[in-house]
mmCIF file of C-alpha atoms in Angstrom:
data_model
loop_
_atom_site.group_PDB
_atom_site.id
_atom_site.type_symbol
_atom_site.label_atom_id
_atom_site.label_comp_id
_atom_site.label_asym_id
_atom_site.label_seq_id
_atom_site.Cartn_x
_atom_site.Cartn_y
_atom_site.Cartn_z
ATOM 1 C CA UNK S 970 -8.621 -20.678 -6.531
ATOM 2 C CA UNK S 971 -5.012 -21.374 -5.528
ATOM 3 C CA UNK S 972 -2.701 -18.670 -4.229
ATOM 4 C CA UNK S 973 0.888 -19.884 -4.323
ATOM 5 C CA UNK S 974 3.468 -19.080 -1.679
ATOM 6 C CA UNK S 975 6.979 -19.108 -3.115
ATOM 7 C CA UNK S 976 8.485 -17.190 -0.220
ATOM 8 C CA UNK S 977 10.349 -18.219 2.891
ATOM 9 C CA UNK S 978 9.214 -15.072 4.729
ATOM 10 C CA UNK S 979 5.622 -16.296 5.106
ATOM 11 C CA UNK S 980 4.904 -19.741 6.474
ATOM 12 C CA UNK S 981 1.223 -19.969 5.598
ATOM 13 C CA UNK S 982 -1.343 -18.588 3.139
ATOM 14 C CA UNK S 983 -4.841 -18.569 4.670
ATOM 15 C CA UNK S 984 -7.492 -18.355 1.929
ATOM 16 C CA UNK S 985 -11.137 -17.535 2.667
ATOM 17 C CA UNK S 986 -14.112 -17.224 0.344
ATOM 18 C CA UNK S 987 -15.625 -14.490 2.519
ATOM 19 C CA UNK S 988 -14.746 -12.565 5.664
ATOM 20 C CA UNK S 989 -15.424 -9.219 7.276
ATOM 21 C CA UNK S 990 -11.796 -8.053 7.051
ATOM 22 C CA UNK S 991 -8.492 -9.809 6.411
ATOM 23 C CA UNK S 992 -6.820 -7.387 8.831
ATOM 24 C CA UNK S 993 -9.163 -8.613 11.574
ATOM 25 C CA UNK S 994 -8.326 -12.231 10.755
ATOM 26 C CA UNK S 995 -4.628 -11.408 11.029
ATOM 27 C CA UNK S 996 -5.097 -9.566 14.329
ATOM 28 C CA UNK S 997 -6.984 -12.507 15.833
ATOM 29 C CA UNK S 998 -4.531 -15.185 14.692
ATOM 30 C CA UNK S 999 -2.698 -16.986 17.499
ATOM 31 C CA UNK S 1000 0.025 -18.345 15.227
ATOM 32 C CA UNK S 1001 3.513 -17.274 16.235
ATOM 33 C CA UNK S 1002 4.878 -16.874 12.708
ATOM 34 C CA UNK S 1003 4.542 -14.697 9.616
ATOM 35 C CA UNK S 1004 1.500 -15.501 7.501
ATOM 36 C CA UNK S 1005 -0.911 -14.099 4.912
ATOM 37 C CA UNK S 1006 -4.695 -13.847 4.959
ATOM 38 C CA UNK S 1007 -6.517 -13.466 1.642
ATOM 39 C CA UNK S 1008 -10.192 -13.473 0.723
ATOM 40 C CA UNK S 1009 -12.456 -13.338 -2.309
ATOM 41 C CA UNK S 1010 -14.920 -11.000 -0.604
ATOM 42 C CA UNK S 1011 -14.817 -8.587 2.338
ATOM 43 C CA UNK S 1012 -18.019 -7.408 3.982
ATOM 44 C CA UNK S 1013 -16.279 -4.753 6.086
ATOM 45 C CA UNK S 1014 -13.130 -3.914 4.162
ATOM 46 C CA UNK S 1015 -11.575 -0.654 5.304
ATOM 47 C CA UNK S 1016 -8.927 1.852 4.353
ATOM 48 C CA UNK S 1017 -7.240 4.713 6.164
ATOM 49 C CA UNK S 1018 -9.188 7.241 8.220
ATOM 50 C CA UNK S 1019 -12.016 4.709 8.853
ATOM 51 C CA UNK S 1020 -13.035 4.744 5.191
ATOM 52 C CA UNK S 1021 -14.655 1.650 3.702
ATOM 53 C CA UNK S 1022 -12.958 -0.266 0.874
ATOM 54 C CA UNK S 1023 -15.028 -1.336 -2.135
ATOM 55 C CA UNK S 1024 -14.688 -5.144 -2.204
ATOM 56 C CA UNK S 1025 -16.771 -6.869 -4.901
ATOM 57 C CA UNK S 1026 -16.635 -10.658 -4.817
ATOM 58 C CA UNK S 1027 -13.959 -12.470 -6.804
ATOM 59 C CA UNK S 1028 -12.739 -9.517 -8.848
ATOM 60 C CA UNK S 1029 -9.846 -8.015 -6.917
ATOM 61 C CA UNK S 1030 -7.114 -8.771 -4.376
ATOM 62 C CA UNK S 1031 -7.830 -8.293 -0.677
ATOM 63 C CA UNK S 1032 -5.090 -9.607 1.604
ATOM 64 C CA UNK S 1033 -3.170 -8.904 4.786
ATOM 65 C CA UNK S 1034 0.439 -9.658 5.641
ATOM 66 C CA UNK S 1035 1.056 -10.561 9.283
ATOM 67 C CA UNK S 1036 4.638 -10.010 10.403
ATOM 68 C CA UNK S 1037 6.364 -10.569 13.739
ATOM 69 C CA UNK S 1038 8.429 -7.406 14.214
ATOM 70 C CA UNK S 1039 11.393 -6.536 16.404
ATOM 71 C CA UNK S 1040 11.588 -2.810 15.676
ATOM 72 C CA UNK S 1041 8.624 -0.444 15.852
ATOM 73 C CA UNK S 1042 10.053 1.579 12.957
ATOM 74 C CA UNK S 1043 8.768 -1.215 10.745
ATOM 75 C CA UNK S 1044 5.209 -0.042 11.419
ATOM 76 C CA UNK S 1045 5.676 3.082 9.309
ATOM 77 C CA UNK S 1046 8.395 1.793 7.008
ATOM 78 C CA UNK S 1047 6.141 -1.094 5.947
ATOM 79 C CA UNK S 1048 3.944 1.324 4.009
ATOM 80 C CA UNK S 1049 6.915 2.314 1.880
ATOM 81 C CA UNK S 1050 8.178 -1.250 1.438
ATOM 82 C CA UNK S 1051 4.715 -2.400 0.340
ATOM 83 C CA UNK S 1052 4.080 0.430 -2.097
ATOM 84 C CA UNK S 1053 7.563 0.035 -3.625
ATOM 85 C CA UNK S 1054 7.051 -3.718 -4.054
ATOM 86 C CA UNK S 1055 3.650 -3.306 -5.731
ATOM 87 C CA UNK S 1056 4.779 -0.397 -7.913
ATOM 88 C CA UNK S 1057 7.714 -2.424 -9.261
ATOM 89 C CA UNK S 1058 5.459 -5.300 -10.289
ATOM 90 C CA UNK S 1059 2.820 -3.110 -11.958
ATOM 91 C CA UNK S 1060 5.455 -1.050 -13.759
ATOM 92 C CA UNK S 1061 8.033 -3.652 -14.712
ATOM 93 C CA UNK S 1062 5.895 -6.728 -15.387
ATOM 94 C CA UNK S 1063 2.542 -5.256 -16.450
ATOM 95 C CA UNK S 1064 3.956 -2.097 -18.058
ATOM 96 C CA UNK S 1065 1.445 0.108 -16.239
ATOM 97 C CA UNK S 1066 2.325 3.769 -15.724
ATOM 98 C CA UNK S 1067 1.430 4.180 -12.076
ATOM 99 C CA UNK S 1068 2.620 6.416 -9.272
ATOM 100 C CA UNK S 1069 2.862 6.278 -5.489
ATOM 101 C CA UNK S 1070 0.912 8.747 -3.379
ATOM 102 C CA UNK S 1071 2.293 9.483 0.080
ATOM 103 C CA UNK S 1072 2.280 7.407 2.099
ATOM 104 C CA UNK S 1073 0.200 4.409 1.131
ATOM 105 C CA UNK S 1074 -1.694 4.541 -2.162
ATOM 106 C CA UNK S 1075 -0.895 3.665 -5.755
ATOM 107 C CA UNK S 1076 -2.514 5.677 -8.504
ATOM 108 C CA UNK S 1077 -3.141 5.318 -12.218
ATOM 109 C CA UNK S 1078 -4.048 8.580 -13.960
ATOM 110 C CA UNK S 1079 -4.503 10.146 -10.519
ATOM 111 C CA UNK S 1080 -7.094 7.520 -9.506
ATOM 112 C CA UNK S 1081 -6.568 4.930 -6.778
ATOM 113 C CA UNK S 1082 -5.738 1.403 -7.889
ATOM 114 C CA UNK S 1083 -4.262 0.197 -4.583
ATOM 115 C CA UNK S 1084 -4.613 1.108 -0.922
ATOM 116 C CA UNK S 1085 -2.401 -0.014 1.954
ATOM 117 C CA UNK S 1086 -3.313 0.080 5.654
ATOM 118 C CA UNK S 1087 -0.985 -0.920 8.492
ATOM 119 C CA UNK S 1088 -2.134 -1.871 11.980
ATOM 120 C CA UNK S 1089 -0.312 -3.227 15.014
ATOM 121 C CA UNK S 1090 -0.951 -5.588 17.905
ATOM 122 C CA UNK S 1091 1.388 -5.058 20.848
ATOM 123 C CA UNK S 1092 2.131 -7.890 23.247
ATOM 124 C CA UNK S 1093 4.859 -10.360 24.136
ATOM 125 C CA UNK S 1094 5.707 -10.270 20.452
ATOM 126 C CA UNK S 1095 4.633 -7.237 18.474
ATOM 127 C CA UNK S 1096 2.612 -7.959 15.342
ATOM 128 C CA UNK S 1097 2.509 -5.763 12.245
ATOM 129 C CA UNK S 1098 -0.412 -6.197 9.863
ATOM 130 C CA UNK S 1099 -0.250 -4.723 6.371
ATOM 131 C CA UNK S 1100 -3.644 -4.756 4.669
ATOM 132 C CA UNK S 1101 -3.572 -4.424 0.876
ATOM 133 C CA UNK S 1102 -6.438 -3.915 -1.537
ATOM 134 C CA UNK S 1103 -5.775 -3.883 -5.287
ATOM 135 C CA UNK S 1104 -8.426 -3.178 -7.906
ATOM 136 C CA UNK S 1105 -7.647 -5.883 -10.435
ATOM 137 C CA UNK S 1106 -10.634 -6.827 -12.580
ATOM 138 C CA UNK S 1107 -13.478 -4.489 -11.630
ATOM 139 C CA UNK S 1108 -14.712 -2.677 -14.730
ATOM 140 C CA UNK S 1109 -17.493 -0.487 -13.332
ATOM 141 C CA UNK S 1110 -17.256 1.290 -9.991
ATOM 142 C CA UNK S 1111 -20.134 2.757 -7.943
ATOM 143 C CA UNK S 1112 -21.048 6.353 -8.749
ATOM 144 C CA UNK S 1113 -19.618 7.646 -5.478
ATOM 145 C CA UNK S 1114 -16.082 6.469 -6.310
ATOM 146 C CA UNK S 1115 -15.995 6.116 -10.098
ATOM 147 C CA UNK S 1116 -14.112 9.404 -10.459
ATOM 148 C CA UNK S 1117 -11.414 8.458 -7.951
ATOM 149 C CA UNK S 1118 -11.002 4.687 -8.444
ATOM 150 C CA UNK S 1119 -9.498 2.667 -11.287
ATOM 151 C CA UNK S 1120 -8.593 -0.962 -11.901
ATOM 152 C CA UNK S 1121 -5.798 -2.716 -13.726
ATOM 153 C CA UNK S 1122 -8.444 -4.088 -16.100
ATOM 154 C CA UNK S 1123 -9.486 -0.545 -17.006
ATOM 155 C CA UNK S 1124 -5.969 -0.039 -18.388
ATOM 156 C CA UNK S 1125 -4.832 -3.374 -19.859
ATOM 157 C CA UNK S 1126 -7.791 -5.751 -19.622
ATOM 158 C CA UNK S 1127 -8.504 -8.468 -17.079
ATOM 159 C CA UNK S 1128 -5.559 -10.238 -15.482
ATOM 160 C CA UNK S 1129 -4.810 -13.406 -13.509
ATOM 161 C CA UNK S 1130 -4.984 -12.032 -9.983
ATOM 162 C CA UNK S 1131 -3.453 -15.175 -8.454
ATOM 163 C CA UNK S 1132 -0.339 -14.606 -10.545
ATOM 164 C CA UNK S 1133 -0.225 -10.944 -9.514
ATOM 165 C CA UNK S 1134 -0.527 -11.964 -5.855
ATOM 166 C CA UNK S 1135 2.416 -14.367 -6.134
ATOM 167 C CA UNK S 1136 4.546 -11.753 -7.893
ATOM 168 C CA UNK S 1137 3.801 -9.115 -5.273
ATOM 169 C CA UNK S 1138 4.479 -11.475 -2.381
ATOM 170 C CA UNK S 1139 7.852 -12.456 -3.831
ATOM 171 C CA UNK S 1140 8.835 -8.837 -4.458
ATOM 172 C CA UNK S 1141 7.694 -7.789 -1.003
ATOM 173 C CA UNK S 1142 9.939 -10.482 0.475
ATOM 174 C CA UNK S 1143 12.865 -9.259 -1.624
ATOM 175 C CA UNK S 1144 12.430 -5.639 -0.521
ATOM 176 C CA UNK S 1145 11.644 -6.522 3.090
ATOM 177 C CA UNK S 1146 14.697 -8.739 3.460
ATOM 178 C CA UNK S 1147 16.882 -6.016 1.953
ATOM 179 C CA UNK S 1148 15.410 -3.531 4.419
ATOM 180 C CA UNK S 1149 16.027 -5.838 7.391
ATOM 181 C CA UNK S 1150 19.656 -6.311 6.366
ATOM 182 C CA UNK S 1151 20.551 -2.834 5.112
ATOM 183 C CA UNK S 1152 18.104 -0.368 6.638
ATOM 184 C CA UNK S 1153 15.519 2.019 5.237
ATOM 185 C CA UNK S 1154 17.633 4.369 3.093
ATOM 186 C CA UNK S 1155 17.577 2.387 -0.164
ATOM 187 C CA UNK S 1156 13.861 1.609 0.123
ATOM 188 C CA UNK S 1157 13.170 5.293 0.702
ATOM 189 C CA UNK S 1158 15.323 6.334 -2.271
ATOM 190 C CA UNK S 1159 13.309 4.028 -4.528
ATOM 191 C CA UNK S 1160 10.064 5.329 -3.065
ATOM 192 C CA UNK S 1161 11.095 8.951 -3.744
ATOM 193 C CA UNK S 1162 12.062 8.043 -7.316
ATOM 194 C CA UNK S 1163 8.790 6.212 -7.980
ATOM 195 C CA UNK S 1164 6.539 8.824 -6.372
ATOM 196 C CA UNK S 1165 8.339 11.830 -7.899
ATOM 197 C CA UNK S 1166 6.841 13.784 -5.022
ATOM 198 C CA UNK S 1167 9.673 16.275 -4.475
ATOM 199 C CA UNK S 1168 8.894 19.630 -6.146
ATOM 200 C CA UNK S 1169 5.318 18.545 -6.875
ATOM 201 C CA UNK S 1170 2.284 20.529 -5.821
ATOM 202 C CA UNK S 1171 -0.183 18.767 -3.561
ATOM 203 C CA UNK S 1172 -3.442 19.617 -1.839
ATOM 204 C CA UNK S 1173 -3.478 18.975 1.899
ATOM 205 C CA UNK S 1174 -5.144 20.318 5.018
ATOM 206 C CA UNK S 1175 -3.064 22.723 7.102
ATOM 207 C CA UNK S 1176 -4.529 24.305 10.232
ATOM 208 C CA UNK S 1177 -7.969 23.101 9.225
ATOM 209 C CA UNK S 1178 -7.792 24.664 5.743
ATOM 210 C CA UNK S 1179 -7.256 22.849 2.444
ATOM 211 C CA UNK S 1180 -4.285 24.394 0.688
ATOM 212 C CA UNK S 1181 -2.162 23.810 -2.398
ATOM 213 C CA UNK S 1182 1.474 23.552 -1.336
ATOM 214 C CA UNK S 1183 4.795 22.452 -2.804
ATOM 215 C CA UNK S 1184 6.699 19.437 -1.472
ATOM 216 C CA UNK S 1185 10.334 20.405 -0.975
ATOM 217 C CA UNK S 1186 11.772 17.409 0.851
ATOM 218 C CA UNK S 1187 11.257 13.871 2.104
ATOM 219 C CA UNK S 1188 13.270 13.186 5.250
ATOM 220 C CA UNK S 1189 15.069 9.989 6.244
ATOM 221 C CA UNK S 1190 11.967 8.670 8.000
ATOM 222 C CA UNK S 1191 9.659 9.258 5.033
ATOM 223 C CA UNK S 1192 7.908 12.368 6.341
ATOM 224 C CA UNK S 1193 7.328 15.185 3.859
ATOM 225 C CA UNK S 1194 8.129 18.884 4.124
ATOM 226 C CA UNK S 1195 6.066 21.484 2.285
ATOM 227 C CA UNK S 1196 6.496 25.159 1.489
ATOM 228 C CA UNK S 1197 3.618 27.307 2.720
ATOM 229 C CA UNK S 1198 4.105 31.031 2.123
ATOM 230 C CA UNK S 1199 7.888 30.582 2.285
ATOM 231 C CA UNK S 1200 7.654 28.666 5.550
ATOM 232 C CA UNK S 1201 8.668 24.984 5.694
ATOM 233 C CA UNK S 1202 6.213 22.687 7.482
ATOM 234 C CA UNK S 1203 6.689 18.999 8.318
ATOM 235 C CA UNK S 1204 3.738 16.726 7.534
ATOM 236 C CA UNK S 1205 3.735 13.487 9.526
ATOM 237 C CA UNK S 1206 0.216 12.228 8.759
ATOM 238 C CA UNK S 1207 -2.941 13.080 6.912
ATOM 239 C CA UNK S 1208 -4.345 12.995 3.418
ATOM 240 C CA UNK S 1209 -2.881 14.528 0.285
ATOM 241 C CA UNK S 1210 -3.970 14.899 -3.327
ATOM 242 C CA UNK S 1211 -1.655 15.381 -6.271
ATOM 243 C CA UNK S 1212 -2.617 18.429 -8.306
ATOM 244 C CA UNK S 1213 -1.569 16.708 -11.540
ATOM 245 C CA UNK S 1214 -0.669 13.173 -12.516
ATOM 246 C CA UNK S 1215 2.934 12.655 -13.625
ATOM 247 C CA UNK S 1216 1.584 10.380 -16.369
ATOM 248 C CA UNK S 1217 -0.542 13.060 -18.020
#
């Protein structure tokens, strides 16, 4: 299987039939340039909050972008750049009604189709790793996740995942280069538009208690503010659930 690299941002595409985790491959690379690691099968794929990532062989996309960064703001901003880039491809090329969930998931009908995990390696040159998993061609999911996971194939039939990979990589480069030249504001404005999170009700944990709250604002750094009993609280990390899908 051939994964094409039509970008100038990434020098090398490293393709593996099987590995524990593409993020681990990226972290252990000694190359002093931007590159991509992609595999057909992960034995220890992971998402946020130490969760595992369902990674059946040959069906989906599992890859990590390794970037040499100059500004630590890129660590958090990369989640928004990645989700915007993937959303635009799924929506504009594949005509899929999807949505972005803060800060790093893409949903179809309120089920996860894509997860994004960023990690960093600090040293003489700081390395940002953006791990991306996209459910492309899986039809049946295990019982424990079948109510929260969905694939592109579930919506439009099986696709050419190598083509999708190339399209995403090119659109990531476009958005990343714009960000590097012009800053985060435009990326964030697109993210807010695509997520439609402002004025939506979400479920999140506040003071150890799961609560339904209303999002009232996204600040210039991408953090969300929610209304809890007429008090405004800033959320900088954690898990959220949308009460309703915007596509329903």
